[in-house]
Amino acid sequence: MRFLGINAIFHDPAAALIVDGEVVAAAEEERFSRRKHGKRPVPFSAWELPERAAAWCLERAGLRPEDLDAVAYSYDPDLVRPGQAGLDERWEELRTTYARRAPAFLAGVLPGLDAAQVRYVPHHVAHAAS
């Protein structure tokens, strides 16, 4: 099984590739962009994906986007509740809209990826898994 993990919605966008239960590649976007934390720390930067980190992970493993079994995106927009602690309500609707569109955005930056392969993962569960 081949899974690509994507963190993009908040800070430090990154990608990690797991093949048959083993981490074969992982990188933060800042390694490629040379921007500390990979992007500006503002809510409307949610659309910025770790596209170079993801491409590097796939290249390192000799895989193409169409070879993936699934992509895990580290934010589930269906779990967002109004007034949730730690979220800035002025921007949450925009951030959630971006998250809902993430599968299409990922398919756009990783040609060959089927957007239907993207699965949402609760953000803090993604932290725990890493």
GROMACS .gro file of N, CA and C in nm:
model
  390
    1MET      N    1   0.085  -0.118   0.000
    1MET     CA    2   0.000   0.000   0.000
    1MET      C    3   0.089   0.124   0.000
    2ARG      N    4   0.046   0.225  -0.075
    2ARG     CA    5   0.122   0.349  -0.089
    2ARG      C    6   0.033   0.468  -0.052
    3PHE      N    7   0.073   0.538   0.055
    3PHE     CA    8  -0.004   0.651   0.104
    3PHE      C    9   0.082   0.776   0.108
    4LEU      N   10   0.027   0.887   0.064
    4LEU     CA   11   0.093   1.015   0.074
    4LEU      C   12   0.018   1.098   0.178
    5GLY      N   13   0.089   1.146   0.278
    5GLY     CA   14   0.029   1.232   0.380
    5GLY      C   15   0.061   1.377   0.349
    6ILE      N   16  -0.039   1.463   0.361
    6ILE     CA   17  -0.023   1.605   0.331
    6ILE      C   18  -0.066   1.688   0.451
    7ASN      N   19   0.020   1.776   0.496
    7ASN     CA   20  -0.017   1.876   0.596
    7ASN      C   21  -0.009   2.011   0.528
    8ALA      N   22  -0.118   2.087   0.528
    8ALA     CA   23  -0.116   2.216   0.458
    8ALA      C   24  -0.205   2.322   0.521
    9ILE      N   25  -0.303   2.284   0.595
    9ILE     CA   26  -0.408   2.379   0.631
    9ILE      C   27  -0.361   2.486   0.729
   10PHE      N   28  -0.273   2.455   0.821
   10PHE     CA   29  -0.228   2.554   0.917
   10PHE      C   30  -0.084   2.593   0.887
   11HIS      N   31   0.008   2.544   0.964
   11HIS     CA   32   0.148   2.583   0.956
   11HIS      C   33   0.233   2.468   0.905
   12ASP      N   34   0.353   2.499   0.865
   12ASP     CA   35   0.453   2.400   0.827
   12ASP      C   36   0.403   2.294   0.729
   13PRO      N   37   0.364   2.336   0.609
   13PRO     CA   38   0.317   2.237   0.512
   13PRO      C   39   0.427   2.134   0.482
   14ALA      N   40   0.385   2.009   0.473
   14ALA     CA   41   0.480   1.901   0.454
   14ALA      C   42   0.412   1.783   0.386
   15ALA      N   43   0.494   1.691   0.339
   15ALA     CA   44   0.443   1.568   0.278
   15ALA      C   45   0.525   1.451   0.331
   16ALA      N   46   0.462   1.336   0.339
   16ALA     CA   47   0.531   1.213   0.380
   16ALA      C   48   0.473   1.098   0.299
   17LEU      N   49   0.559   1.009   0.257
   17LEU     CA   50   0.518   0.893   0.177
   17LEU      C   51   0.542   0.766   0.256
   18ILE      N   52   0.437   0.687   0.269
   18ILE     CA   53   0.443   0.560   0.340
   18ILE      C   54   0.419   0.449   0.238
   19VAL      N   55   0.511   0.354   0.231
   19VAL     CA   56   0.495   0.239   0.141
   19VAL      C   57   0.503   0.113   0.225
   20ASP      N   58   0.396   0.036   0.221
   20ASP     CA   59   0.388  -0.089   0.297
   20ASP      C   60   0.426  -0.070   0.444
   21GLY      N   61   0.376   0.038   0.504
   21GLY     CA   62   0.395   0.063   0.646
   21GLY      C   63   0.526   0.129   0.683
   22GLU      N   64   0.612   0.157   0.586
   22GLU     CA   65   0.742   0.218   0.612
   22GLU      C   66   0.746   0.360   0.555
   23VAL      N   67   0.800   0.454   0.631
   23VAL     CA   68   0.821   0.590   0.581
   23VAL      C   69   0.938   0.582   0.483
   24VAL      N   70   0.913   0.618   0.358
   24VAL     CA   71   1.020   0.614   0.258
   24VAL      C   72   1.068   0.754   0.221
   25ALA      N   73   0.988   0.856   0.251
   25ALA     CA   74   1.029   0.993   0.223
   25ALA      C   75   0.939   1.088   0.301
   26ALA      N   76   0.999   1.198   0.345
   26ALA     CA   77   0.922   1.302   0.415
   26ALA      C   78   1.000   1.432   0.403
   27ALA      N   79   0.926   1.542   0.382
   27ALA     CA   80   0.993   1.671   0.370
   27ALA      C   81   0.895   1.784   0.398
   28GLU      N   82   0.946   1.891   0.459
   28GLU     CA   83   0.866   2.011   0.476
   28GLU      C   84   0.885   2.101   0.354
   29GLU      N   85   0.783   2.173   0.318
   29GLU     CA   86   0.786   2.260   0.200
   29GLU      C   87   0.892   2.368   0.213
   30GLU      N   88   0.922   2.412   0.335
   30GLU     CA   89   1.020   2.519   0.351
   30GLU      C   90   1.157   2.479   0.299
   31ARG      N   91   1.184   2.351   0.293
   31ARG     CA   92   1.311   2.302   0.237
   31ARG      C   93   1.325   2.345   0.091
   32PHE      N   94   1.213   2.353   0.022
   32PHE     CA   95   1.214   2.386  -0.121
   32PHE      C   96   1.186   2.533  -0.147
   33SER      N   97   1.097   2.591  -0.066
   33SER     CA   98   1.058   2.731  -0.088
   33SER      C   99   1.153   2.830  -0.020
   34ARG      N  100   1.226   2.781   0.081
   34ARG     CA  101   1.316   2.865   0.161
   34ARG      C  102   1.241   2.971   0.241
   35ARG      N  103   1.111   2.950   0.260
   35ARG     CA  104   1.031   3.038   0.346
   35ARG      C  105   1.011   2.969   0.480
   36LYS      N  106   1.050   3.035   0.588
   36LYS     CA  107   1.036   2.976   0.720
   36LYS      C  108   0.891   2.935   0.743
   37HIS      N  109   0.870   2.815   0.788
   37HIS     CA  110   0.739   2.754   0.810
   37HIS      C  111   0.663   2.731   0.680
   38GLY      N  112   0.726   2.750   0.566
   38GLY     CA  113   0.668   2.713   0.437
   38GLY      C  114   0.570   2.809   0.375
   39LYS      N  115   0.507   2.892   0.455
   39LYS     CA  116   0.410   2.987   0.403
   39LYS      C  117   0.381   3.093   0.507
   40ARG      N  118   0.311   3.195   0.467
   40ARG     CA  119   0.275   3.301   0.561
   40ARG      C  120   0.178   3.246   0.666
   41PRO      N  121   0.194   3.282   0.793
   41PRO     CA  122   0.108   3.229   0.899
   41PRO      C  123  -0.024   3.305   0.911
   42VAL      N  124  -0.101   3.304   0.805
   42VAL     CA  125  -0.231   3.370   0.805
   42VAL      C  126  -0.336   3.269   0.759
   43PRO      N  127  -0.459   3.280   0.806
   43PRO     CA  128  -0.561   3.180   0.775
   43PRO      C  129  -0.586   3.161   0.627
   44PHE      N  130  -0.576   3.267   0.548
   44PHE     CA  131  -0.609   3.252   0.407
   44PHE      C  132  -0.495   3.192   0.325
   45SER      N  133  -0.388   3.147   0.391
   45SER     CA  134  -0.281   3.077   0.319
   45SER      C  135  -0.310   2.927   0.315
   46ALA      N  136  -0.427   2.887   0.360
   46ALA     CA  137  -0.463   2.746   0.366
   46ALA      C  138  -0.453   2.676   0.231
   47TRP      N  139  -0.468   2.750   0.125
   47TRP     CA  140  -0.464   2.691  -0.009
   47TRP      C  141  -0.322   2.652  -0.051
   48GLU      N  142  -0.219   2.704   0.018
   48GLU     CA  143  -0.081   2.674  -0.020
   48GLU      C  144  -0.047   2.530   0.017
   49LEU      N  145  -0.024   2.450  -0.082
   49LEU     CA  146   0.004   2.309  -0.062
   49LEU      C  147   0.154   2.282  -0.067
   50PRO      N  148   0.198   2.176  -0.003
   50PRO     CA  149   0.340   2.138  -0.011
   50PRO      C  150   0.367   2.063  -0.141
   51GLU      N  151   0.340   2.128  -0.252
   51GLU     CA  152   0.348   2.059  -0.381
   51GLU      C  153   0.489   2.013  -0.414
   52ARG      N  154   0.590   2.093  -0.383
   52ARG     CA  155   0.728   2.052  -0.413
   52ARG      C  156   0.772   1.939  -0.319
   53ALA      N  157   0.730   1.944  -0.194
   53ALA     CA  158   0.763   1.837  -0.100
   53ALA      C  159   0.696   1.706  -0.143
   54ALA      N  160   0.571   1.714  -0.185
   54ALA     CA  161   0.499   1.594  -0.230
   54ALA      C  162   0.565   1.535  -0.355
   55ALA      N  163   0.599   1.621  -0.451
   55ALA     CA  164   0.664   1.573  -0.574
   55ALA      C  165   0.799   1.508  -0.541
   56TRP      N  166   0.872   1.568  -0.447
   56TRP     CA  167   1.001   1.513  -0.409
   56TRP      C  168   0.985   1.374  -0.346
   57CYS      N  169   0.885   1.359  -0.259
   57CYS     CA  170   0.860   1.229  -0.195
   57CYS      C  171   0.831   1.122  -0.300
   58LEU      N  172   0.747   1.156  -0.396
   58LEU     CA  173   0.714   1.059  -0.500
   58LEU      C  174   0.836   1.025  -0.585
   59GLU      N  175   0.911   1.128  -0.623
   59GLU     CA  176   1.030   1.106  -0.705
   59GLU      C  177   1.132   1.017  -0.631
   60ARG      N  178   1.150   1.046  -0.504
   60ARG     CA  179   1.246   0.969  -0.423
   60ARG      C  180   1.211   0.821  -0.422
   61ALA      N  181   1.082   0.790  -0.422
   61ALA     CA  182   1.037   0.650  -0.419
   61ALA      C  183   1.017   0.592  -0.559
   62GLY      N  184   1.034   0.675  -0.661
   62GLY     CA  185   1.013   0.626  -0.798
   62GLY      C  186   0.867   0.600  -0.830
   63LEU      N  187   0.777   0.679  -0.767
   63LEU     CA  188   0.633   0.663  -0.788
   63LEU      C  189   0.575   0.783  -0.859
   64ARG      N  190   0.460   0.762  -0.919
   64ARG     CA  191   0.382   0.870  -0.982
   64ARG      C  192   0.255   0.887  -0.899
   65PRO      N  193   0.189   1.001  -0.911
   65PRO     CA  194   0.066   1.021  -0.834
   65PRO      C  195  -0.038   0.911  -0.857
   66GLU      N  196  -0.046   0.861  -0.978
   66GLU     CA  197  -0.146   0.756  -1.007
   66GLU      C  198  -0.110   0.622  -0.942
   67ASP      N  199   0.011   0.608  -0.889
   67ASP     CA  200   0.051   0.485  -0.819
   67ASP      C  201   0.004   0.481  -0.674
   68LEU      N  202  -0.045   0.594  -0.623
   68LEU     CA  203  -0.086   0.601  -0.482
   68LEU      C  204  -0.218   0.529  -0.459
   69ASP      N  205  -0.229   0.469  -0.342
   69ASP     CA  206  -0.356   0.407  -0.303
   69ASP      C  207  -0.448   0.508  -0.237
   70ALA      N  208  -0.388   0.607  -0.169
   70ALA     CA  209  -0.468   0.713  -0.105
   70ALA      C  210  -0.377   0.827  -0.066
   71VAL      N  211  -0.440   0.943  -0.045
   71VAL     CA  212  -0.372   1.061   0.006
   71VAL      C  213  -0.447   1.104   0.131
   72ALA      N  214  -0.375   1.124   0.239
   72ALA     CA  215  -0.435   1.170   0.365
   72ALA      C  216  -0.410   1.319   0.379
   73TYR      N  217  -0.516   1.395   0.396
   73TYR     CA  218  -0.507   1.540   0.412
   73TYR      C  219  -0.538   1.573   0.557
   74SER      N  220  -0.447   1.642   0.625
   74SER     CA  221  -0.452   1.654   0.771
   74SER      C  222  -0.549   1.759   0.826
   75TYR      N  223  -0.669   1.756   0.777
   75TYR     CA  224  -0.773   1.846   0.830
   75TYR      C  225  -0.906   1.797   0.775
   76ASP      N  226  -0.999   1.774   0.862
   76ASP     CA  227  -1.131   1.728   0.820
   76ASP      C  228  -1.231   1.841   0.837
   77PRO      N  229  -1.274   1.904   0.726
   77PRO     CA  230  -1.365   2.018   0.738
   77PRO      C  231  -1.500   1.983   0.799
   78ASP      N  232  -1.538   1.856   0.796
   78ASP     CA  233  -1.665   1.816   0.856
   78ASP      C  234  -1.662   1.815   1.008
   79LEU      N  235  -1.542   1.824   1.067
   79LEU     CA  236  -1.531   1.822   1.212
   79LEU      C  237  -1.527   1.962   1.274
   80VAL      N  238  -1.525   2.065   1.190
   80VAL     CA  239  -1.517   2.202   1.240
   80VAL      C  240  -1.652   2.243   1.300
   81ARG      N  241  -1.647   2.299   1.420
   81ARG     CA  242  -1.767   2.346   1.488
   81ARG      C  243  -1.753   2.495   1.518
   82PRO      N  244  -1.858   2.573   1.501
   82PRO     CA  245  -1.850   2.716   1.534
   82PRO      C  246  -1.803   2.736   1.678
   83GLY      N  247  -1.714   2.831   1.697
   83GLY     CA  248  -1.665   2.863   1.830
   83GLY      C  249  -1.563   2.764   1.884
   84GLN      N  250  -1.513   2.676   1.800
   84GLN     CA  251  -1.416   2.576   1.843
   84GLN      C  252  -1.289   2.646   1.895
   85ALA      N  253  -1.241   2.602   2.007
   85ALA     CA  254  -1.123   2.665   2.068
   85ALA      C  255  -1.004   2.663   1.974
   86GLY      N  256  -0.935   2.775   1.968
   86GLY     CA  257  -0.813   2.783   1.889
   86GLY      C  258  -0.834   2.823   1.744
   87LEU      N  259  -0.956   2.833   1.700
   87LEU     CA  260  -0.981   2.871   1.561
   87LEU      C  261  -1.032   3.015   1.556
   88ASP      N  262  -0.984   3.089   1.461
   88ASP     CA  263  -1.024   3.228   1.442
   88ASP      C  264  -1.151   3.227   1.356
   89GLU      N  265  -1.264   3.253   1.418
   89GLU     CA  266  -1.392   3.243   1.348
   89GLU      C  267  -1.404   3.335   1.228
   90ARG      N  268  -1.330   3.446   1.227
   90ARG     CA  269  -1.338   3.538   1.113
   90ARG      C  270  -1.289   3.472   0.985
   91TRP      N  271  -1.202   3.372   0.997
   91TRP     CA  272  -1.142   3.310   0.879
   91TRP      C  273  -1.182   3.163   0.862
   92GLU      N  274  -1.252   3.108   0.958
   92GLU     CA  275  -1.276   2.963   0.954
   92GLU      C  276  -1.356   2.920   0.832
   93GLU      N  277  -1.453   2.999   0.790
   93GLU     CA  278  -1.532   2.960   0.672
   93GLU      C  279  -1.444   2.951   0.547
   94LEU      N  280  -1.353   3.046   0.533
   94LEU     CA  281  -1.263   3.044   0.418
   94LEU      C  282  -1.168   2.924   0.426
   95ARG      N  283  -1.111   2.900   0.543
   95ARG     CA  284  -1.020   2.786   0.561
   95ARG      C  285  -1.093   2.655   0.531
   96THR      N  286  -1.214   2.642   0.580
   96THR     CA  287  -1.290   2.520   0.558
   96THR      C  288  -1.325   2.503   0.410
   97THR      N  289  -1.355   2.613   0.343
   97THR     CA  290  -1.381   2.607   0.198
   97THR      C  291  -1.258   2.556   0.125
   98TYR      N  292  -1.141   2.608   0.160
   98TYR     CA  293  -1.017   2.560   0.098
   98TYR      C  294  -0.997   2.412   0.124
   99ALA      N  295  -1.022   2.368   0.246
   99ALA     CA  296  -1.004   2.227   0.280
   99ALA      C  297  -1.098   2.139   0.198
  100ARG      N  298  -1.221   2.183   0.178
  100ARG     CA  299  -1.314   2.105   0.097
  100ARG      C  300  -1.267   2.095  -0.048
  101ARG      N  301  -1.195   2.194  -0.093
  101ARG     CA  302  -1.145   2.194  -0.232
  101ARG      C  303  -1.006   2.131  -0.244
  102ALA      N  304  -0.946   2.093  -0.133
  102ALA     CA  305  -0.810   2.037  -0.134
  102ALA      C  306  -0.793   1.920  -0.230
  103PRO      N  307  -0.888   1.826  -0.238
  103PRO     CA  308  -0.868   1.717  -0.334
  103PRO      C  309  -0.847   1.766  -0.478
  104ALA      N  310  -0.925   1.863  -0.519
  104ALA     CA  311  -0.908   1.917  -0.655
  104ALA      C  312  -0.777   1.993  -0.667
  105PHE      N  313  -0.741   2.069  -0.564
  105PHE     CA  314  -0.614   2.143  -0.567
  105PHE      C  315  -0.497   2.044  -0.577
  106LEU      N  316  -0.502   1.935  -0.499
  106LEU     CA  317  -0.395   1.836  -0.502
  106LEU      C  318  -0.386   1.767  -0.639
  107ALA      N  319  -0.501   1.737  -0.697
  107ALA     CA  320  -0.500   1.676  -0.830
  107ALA      C  321  -0.441   1.772  -0.933
  108GLY      N  322  -0.458   1.901  -0.910
  108GLY     CA  323  -0.402   2.000  -1.001
  108GLY      C  324  -0.251   2.011  -0.993
  109VAL      N  325  -0.195   1.993  -0.874
  109VAL     CA  326  -0.049   2.007  -0.859
  109VAL      C  327   0.023   1.873  -0.871
  110LEU      N  328  -0.051   1.764  -0.864
  110LEU     CA  329   0.007   1.631  -0.882
  110LEU      C  330  -0.066   1.562  -0.998
  111PRO      N  331  -0.032   1.599  -1.122
  111PRO     CA  332  -0.101   1.542  -1.238
  111PRO      C  333  -0.100   1.390  -1.236
  112GLY      N  334  -0.217   1.334  -1.256
  112GLY     CA  335  -0.235   1.189  -1.251
  112GLY      C  336  -0.304   1.143  -1.124
  113LEU      N  337  -0.308   1.229  -1.024
  113LEU     CA  338  -0.377   1.194  -0.899
  113LEU      C  339  -0.527   1.204  -0.919
  114ASP      N  340  -0.599   1.104  -0.874
  114ASP     CA  341  -0.745   1.106  -0.875
  114ASP      C  342  -0.791   1.174  -0.746
  115ALA      N  343  -0.860   1.285  -0.759
  115ALA     CA  344  -0.905   1.361  -0.641
  115ALA      C  345  -0.988   1.275  -0.546
  116ALA      N  346  -1.053   1.172  -0.597
  116ALA     CA  347  -1.135   1.085  -0.512
  116ALA      C  348  -1.049   1.002  -0.415
  117GLN      N  349  -0.919   0.998  -0.436
  117GLN     CA  350  -0.830   0.922  -0.347
  117GLN      C  351  -0.794   1.000  -0.220
  118VAL      N  352  -0.828   1.128  -0.216
  118VAL     CA  353  -0.793   1.210  -0.100
  118VAL      C  354  -0.892   1.184   0.013
  119ARG      N  355  -0.836   1.156   0.131
  119ARG     CA  356  -0.916   1.131   0.250
  119ARG      C  357  -0.881   1.235   0.356
  120TYR      N  358  -0.981   1.285   0.424
  120TYR     CA  359  -0.957   1.380   0.532
  120TYR      C  360  -0.926   1.305   0.661
  121VAL      N  361  -0.829   1.358   0.734
  121VAL     CA  362  -0.786   1.300   0.861
  121VAL      C  363  -0.797   1.410   0.966
  122PRO      N  364  -0.851   1.383   1.084
  122PRO     CA  365  -0.853   1.486   1.188
  122PRO      C  366  -0.712   1.538   1.214
  123HIS      N  367  -0.698   1.669   1.223
  123HIS     CA  368  -0.566   1.732   1.230
  123HIS      C  369  -0.480   1.677   1.344
  124HIS      N  370  -0.535   1.665   1.463
  124HIS     CA  371  -0.455   1.620   1.577
  124HIS      C  372  -0.427   1.470   1.571
  125VAL      N  373  -0.511   1.395   1.506
  125VAL     CA  374  -0.482   1.253   1.484
  125VAL      C  375  -0.364   1.241   1.389
  126ALA      N  376  -0.356   1.330   1.289
  126ALA     CA  377  -0.242   1.330   1.198
  126ALA      C  378  -0.112   1.359   1.275
  127HIS      N  379  -0.118   1.454   1.369
  127HIS     CA  380   0.000   1.481   1.453
  127HIS      C  381   0.039   1.356   1.530
  128ALA      N  382  -0.058   1.290   1.589
  128ALA     CA  383  -0.029   1.171   1.669
  128ALA      C  384   0.029   1.060   1.583
  129ALA      N  385  -0.020   1.044   1.462
  129ALA     CA  386   0.030   0.939   1.374
  129ALA      C  387   0.174   0.965   1.333
  130SER      N  388   0.211   1.092   1.322
  130SER     CA  389   0.348   1.121   1.281
  130SER      C  390   0.444   1.100   1.397
   0.00000   0.00000   0.00000
